[in-house]
Short mmCIF file of C-alpha atoms in Angstrom, two decimals:
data_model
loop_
_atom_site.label_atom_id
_atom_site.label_comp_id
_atom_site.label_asym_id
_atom_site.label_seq_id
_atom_site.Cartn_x
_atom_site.Cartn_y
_atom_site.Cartn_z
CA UNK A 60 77.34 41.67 157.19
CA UNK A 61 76.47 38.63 159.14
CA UNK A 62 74.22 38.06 161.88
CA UNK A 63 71.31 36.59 162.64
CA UNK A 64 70.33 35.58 159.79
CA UNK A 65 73.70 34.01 158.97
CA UNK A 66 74.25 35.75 155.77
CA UNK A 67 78.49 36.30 155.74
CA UNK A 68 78.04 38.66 153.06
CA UNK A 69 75.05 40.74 151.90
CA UNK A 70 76.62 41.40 148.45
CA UNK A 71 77.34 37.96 148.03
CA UNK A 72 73.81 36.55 148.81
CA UNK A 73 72.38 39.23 146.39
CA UNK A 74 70.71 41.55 148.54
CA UNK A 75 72.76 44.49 148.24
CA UNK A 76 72.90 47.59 150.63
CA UNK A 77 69.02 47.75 150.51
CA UNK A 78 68.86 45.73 154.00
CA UNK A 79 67.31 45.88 157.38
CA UNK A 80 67.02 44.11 160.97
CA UNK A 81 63.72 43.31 162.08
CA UNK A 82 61.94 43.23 165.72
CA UNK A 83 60.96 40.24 167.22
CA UNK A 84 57.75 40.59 166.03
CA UNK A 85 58.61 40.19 162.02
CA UNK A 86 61.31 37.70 162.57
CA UNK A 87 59.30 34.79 163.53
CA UNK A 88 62.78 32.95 164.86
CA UNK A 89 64.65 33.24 161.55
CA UNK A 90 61.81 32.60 159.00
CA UNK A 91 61.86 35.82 157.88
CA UNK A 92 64.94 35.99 156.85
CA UNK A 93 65.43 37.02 153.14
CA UNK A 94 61.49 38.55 152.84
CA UNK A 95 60.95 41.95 151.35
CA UNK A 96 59.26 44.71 152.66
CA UNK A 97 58.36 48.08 150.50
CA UNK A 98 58.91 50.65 153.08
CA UNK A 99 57.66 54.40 153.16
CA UNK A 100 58.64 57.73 155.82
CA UNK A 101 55.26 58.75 156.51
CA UNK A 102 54.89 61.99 155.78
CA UNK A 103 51.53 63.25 156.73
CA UNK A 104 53.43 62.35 160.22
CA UNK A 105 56.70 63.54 160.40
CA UNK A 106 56.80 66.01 157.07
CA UNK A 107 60.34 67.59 158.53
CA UNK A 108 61.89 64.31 157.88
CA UNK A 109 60.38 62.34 155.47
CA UNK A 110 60.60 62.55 151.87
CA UNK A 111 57.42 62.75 150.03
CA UNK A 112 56.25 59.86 147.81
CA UNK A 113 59.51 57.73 148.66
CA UNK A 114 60.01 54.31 148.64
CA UNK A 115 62.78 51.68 149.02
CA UNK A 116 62.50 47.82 149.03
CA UNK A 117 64.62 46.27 151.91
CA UNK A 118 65.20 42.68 152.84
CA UNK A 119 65.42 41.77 156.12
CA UNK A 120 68.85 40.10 157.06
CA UNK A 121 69.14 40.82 160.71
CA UNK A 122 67.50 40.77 164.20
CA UNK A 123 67.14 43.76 166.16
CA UNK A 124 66.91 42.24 169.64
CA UNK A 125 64.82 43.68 172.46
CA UNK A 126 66.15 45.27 175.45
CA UNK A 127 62.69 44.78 177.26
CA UNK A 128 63.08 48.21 178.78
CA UNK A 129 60.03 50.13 176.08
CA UNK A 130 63.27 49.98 173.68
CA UNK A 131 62.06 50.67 169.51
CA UNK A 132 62.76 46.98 168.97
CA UNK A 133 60.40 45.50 171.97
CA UNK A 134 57.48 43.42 171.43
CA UNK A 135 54.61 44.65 170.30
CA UNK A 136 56.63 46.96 167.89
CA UNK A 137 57.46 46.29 164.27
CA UNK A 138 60.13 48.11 163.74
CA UNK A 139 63.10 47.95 160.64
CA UNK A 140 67.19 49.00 161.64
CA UNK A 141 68.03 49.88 158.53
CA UNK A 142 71.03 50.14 156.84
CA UNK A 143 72.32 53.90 155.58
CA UNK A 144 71.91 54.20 152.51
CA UNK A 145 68.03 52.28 152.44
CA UNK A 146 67.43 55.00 155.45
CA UNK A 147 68.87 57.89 153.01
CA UNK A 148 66.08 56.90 150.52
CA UNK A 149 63.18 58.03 152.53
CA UNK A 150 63.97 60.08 154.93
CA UNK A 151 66.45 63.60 154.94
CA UNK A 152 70.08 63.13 156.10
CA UNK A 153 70.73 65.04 159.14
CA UNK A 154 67.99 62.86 161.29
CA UNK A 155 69.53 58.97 161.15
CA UNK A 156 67.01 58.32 164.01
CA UNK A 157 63.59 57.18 164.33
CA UNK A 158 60.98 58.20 161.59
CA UNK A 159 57.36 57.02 161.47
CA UNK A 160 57.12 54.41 158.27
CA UNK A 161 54.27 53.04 156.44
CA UNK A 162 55.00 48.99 155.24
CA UNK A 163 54.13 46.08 153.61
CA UNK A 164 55.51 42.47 151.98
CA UNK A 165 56.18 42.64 148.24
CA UNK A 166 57.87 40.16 146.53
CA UNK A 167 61.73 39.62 146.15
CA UNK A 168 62.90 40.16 142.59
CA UNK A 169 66.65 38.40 142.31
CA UNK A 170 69.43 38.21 139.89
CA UNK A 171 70.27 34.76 138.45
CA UNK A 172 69.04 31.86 140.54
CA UNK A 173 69.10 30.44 144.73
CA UNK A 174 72.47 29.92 145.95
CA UNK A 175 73.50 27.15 147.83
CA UNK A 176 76.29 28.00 150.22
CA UNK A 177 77.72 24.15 151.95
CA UNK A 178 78.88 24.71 155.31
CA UNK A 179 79.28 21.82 158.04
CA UNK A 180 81.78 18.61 158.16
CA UNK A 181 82.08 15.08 157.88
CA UNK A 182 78.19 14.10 158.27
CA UNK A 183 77.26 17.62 159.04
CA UNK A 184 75.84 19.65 156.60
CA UNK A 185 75.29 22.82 157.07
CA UNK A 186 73.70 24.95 153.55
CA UNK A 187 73.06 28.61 153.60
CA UNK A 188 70.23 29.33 151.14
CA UNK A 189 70.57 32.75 149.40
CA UNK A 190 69.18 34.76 146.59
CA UNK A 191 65.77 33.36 147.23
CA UNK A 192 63.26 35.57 144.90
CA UNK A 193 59.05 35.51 145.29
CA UNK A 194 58.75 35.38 149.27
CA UNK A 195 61.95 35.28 150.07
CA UNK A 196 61.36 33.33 153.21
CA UNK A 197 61.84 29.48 153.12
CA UNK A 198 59.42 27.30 155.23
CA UNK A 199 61.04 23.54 154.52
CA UNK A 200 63.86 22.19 152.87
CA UNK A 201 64.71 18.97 151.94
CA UNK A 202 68.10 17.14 150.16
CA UNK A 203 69.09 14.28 147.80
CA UNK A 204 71.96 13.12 147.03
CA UNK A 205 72.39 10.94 143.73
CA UNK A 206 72.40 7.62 145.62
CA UNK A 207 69.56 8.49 147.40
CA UNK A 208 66.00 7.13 146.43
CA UNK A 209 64.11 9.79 148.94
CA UNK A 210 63.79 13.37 150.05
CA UNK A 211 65.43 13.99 153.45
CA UNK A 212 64.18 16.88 155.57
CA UNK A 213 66.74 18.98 156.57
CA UNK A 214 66.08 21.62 160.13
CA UNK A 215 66.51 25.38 160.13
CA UNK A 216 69.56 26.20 161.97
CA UNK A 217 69.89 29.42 162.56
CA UNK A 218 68.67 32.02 160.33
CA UNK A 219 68.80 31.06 156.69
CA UNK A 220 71.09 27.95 157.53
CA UNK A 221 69.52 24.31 157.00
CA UNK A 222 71.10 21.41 158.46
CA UNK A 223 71.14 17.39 157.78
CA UNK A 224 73.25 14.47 159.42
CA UNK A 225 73.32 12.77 156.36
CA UNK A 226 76.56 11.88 154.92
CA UNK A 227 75.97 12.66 151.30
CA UNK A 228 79.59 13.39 150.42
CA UNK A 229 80.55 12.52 147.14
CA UNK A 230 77.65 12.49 145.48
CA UNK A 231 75.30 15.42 143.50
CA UNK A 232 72.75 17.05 145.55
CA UNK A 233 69.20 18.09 144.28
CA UNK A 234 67.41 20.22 146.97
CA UNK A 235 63.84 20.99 147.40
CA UNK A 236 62.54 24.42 148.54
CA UNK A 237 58.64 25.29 149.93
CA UNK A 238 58.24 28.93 150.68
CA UNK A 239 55.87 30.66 153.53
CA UNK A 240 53.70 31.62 150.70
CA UNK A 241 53.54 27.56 149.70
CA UNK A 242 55.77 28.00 146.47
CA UNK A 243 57.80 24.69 145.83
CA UNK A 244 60.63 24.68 143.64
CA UNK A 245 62.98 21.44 143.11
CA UNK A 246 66.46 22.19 142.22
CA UNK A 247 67.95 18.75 140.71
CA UNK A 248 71.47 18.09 140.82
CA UNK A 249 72.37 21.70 141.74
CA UNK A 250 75.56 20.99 143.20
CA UNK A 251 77.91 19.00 141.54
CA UNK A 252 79.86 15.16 143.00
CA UNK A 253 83.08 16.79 143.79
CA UNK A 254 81.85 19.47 145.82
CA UNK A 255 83.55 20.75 148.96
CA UNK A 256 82.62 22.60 152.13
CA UNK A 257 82.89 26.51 151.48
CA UNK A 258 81.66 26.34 147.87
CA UNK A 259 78.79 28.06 146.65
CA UNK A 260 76.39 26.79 143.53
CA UNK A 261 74.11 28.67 141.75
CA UNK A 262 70.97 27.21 140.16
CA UNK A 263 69.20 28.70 136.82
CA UNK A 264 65.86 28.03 139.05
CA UNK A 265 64.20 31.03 140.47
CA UNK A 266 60.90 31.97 142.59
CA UNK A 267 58.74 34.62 141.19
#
């Protein structure tokens, strides 16, 4: 739950228990968040612990922050904290510890469409993107309200948070999304006049 990714509730953004922090060198100051990663124990390594021919796909909603003392999470390591029951599906309870892993980026297959999450006040807004499928990581957003003629760029946050200073209260917002992979999807008139901070919208657009 939470973090740095800004996620308030796993469940809720559609990602499950099947999650992970990352090391500084996979989460590329937030970008990452939301990316998938097919993860293996390696067993011709470590063949006490890890189960043979086991995989689990984990998106990465956290930061596992160095210590700069050779800790598993300093640079130049790549190295996943994941959650239980993820850990449980490659590796034998009785060693939740450190297990050599094979991995690599696969794409993020989602339920229903993005989720727009409005945070923020006044002239602030503040929208948590969630539920992204294909990549899963978003590059650049921009927004629209309905008496807006252009696309305004909005800045990452923190973690999967995008922020404008526009005040676009009152009005239906269309959003466009460009992946890390270059996928573009427009999402027009997503959220609806009478929206409110807090509220979450759904959209029947989806990456694949």
């Amino acid at each position: 739950m939470r973090g740095a990714c800004g996620y308030d509730d796993t469940f809720h953004a559609g990602f499950g228990v099947n999650t992970a922090a990352v090391s500084t060198m996979l989460f590329r100051d937030g970008e990452v968040c939301g990316a998938c990663y097919q993860v293996i124990c390696d067993y011709r390594i470590d063949p006490k612990w890890c189960l043979r021919s086991r995989s689990v796909t984990i998106t990465a909603t956290n930061f596992c922050p160095p210590n700069n003392h050779g800790g598993w999470c300093d640079p130049p390591n790549h190295h996943f904290d994941m959650s239980m029951p993820s850990f449980l599906r490659i590796a034998r309870q009785g060693n939740e510890g450190i297990v050599p892993i094979l991995y690599r980026r696969v794409a993020c297959k989602r339920r229903g469409g993005v989720r727009f999450t409005l945070k923020g006040q006044s002239n602030f807004n503040m929208v948590m993107i969630t539920n992204v499928g294909g990549s899963g990581d978003v590059k650049g957003v921009w927004i629209r309200g309905s008496r807006t003629r252009t696309w305004l760029p909005m800045h990452r946050n923190w973690g999967a948070n995008w922020q404008s200073n526009a005040d676009l209260r009152n009005q239906r917002l269309s959003f466009k999304i460009t992946l890390v992979d270059g996928n573009t999807l427009v999402f027009l008139n997503v959220v609806s006049s009478n929206w409110r901070f807090g509220q979450t919208f759904s959209s029947h657009n989806q990456f694949f």
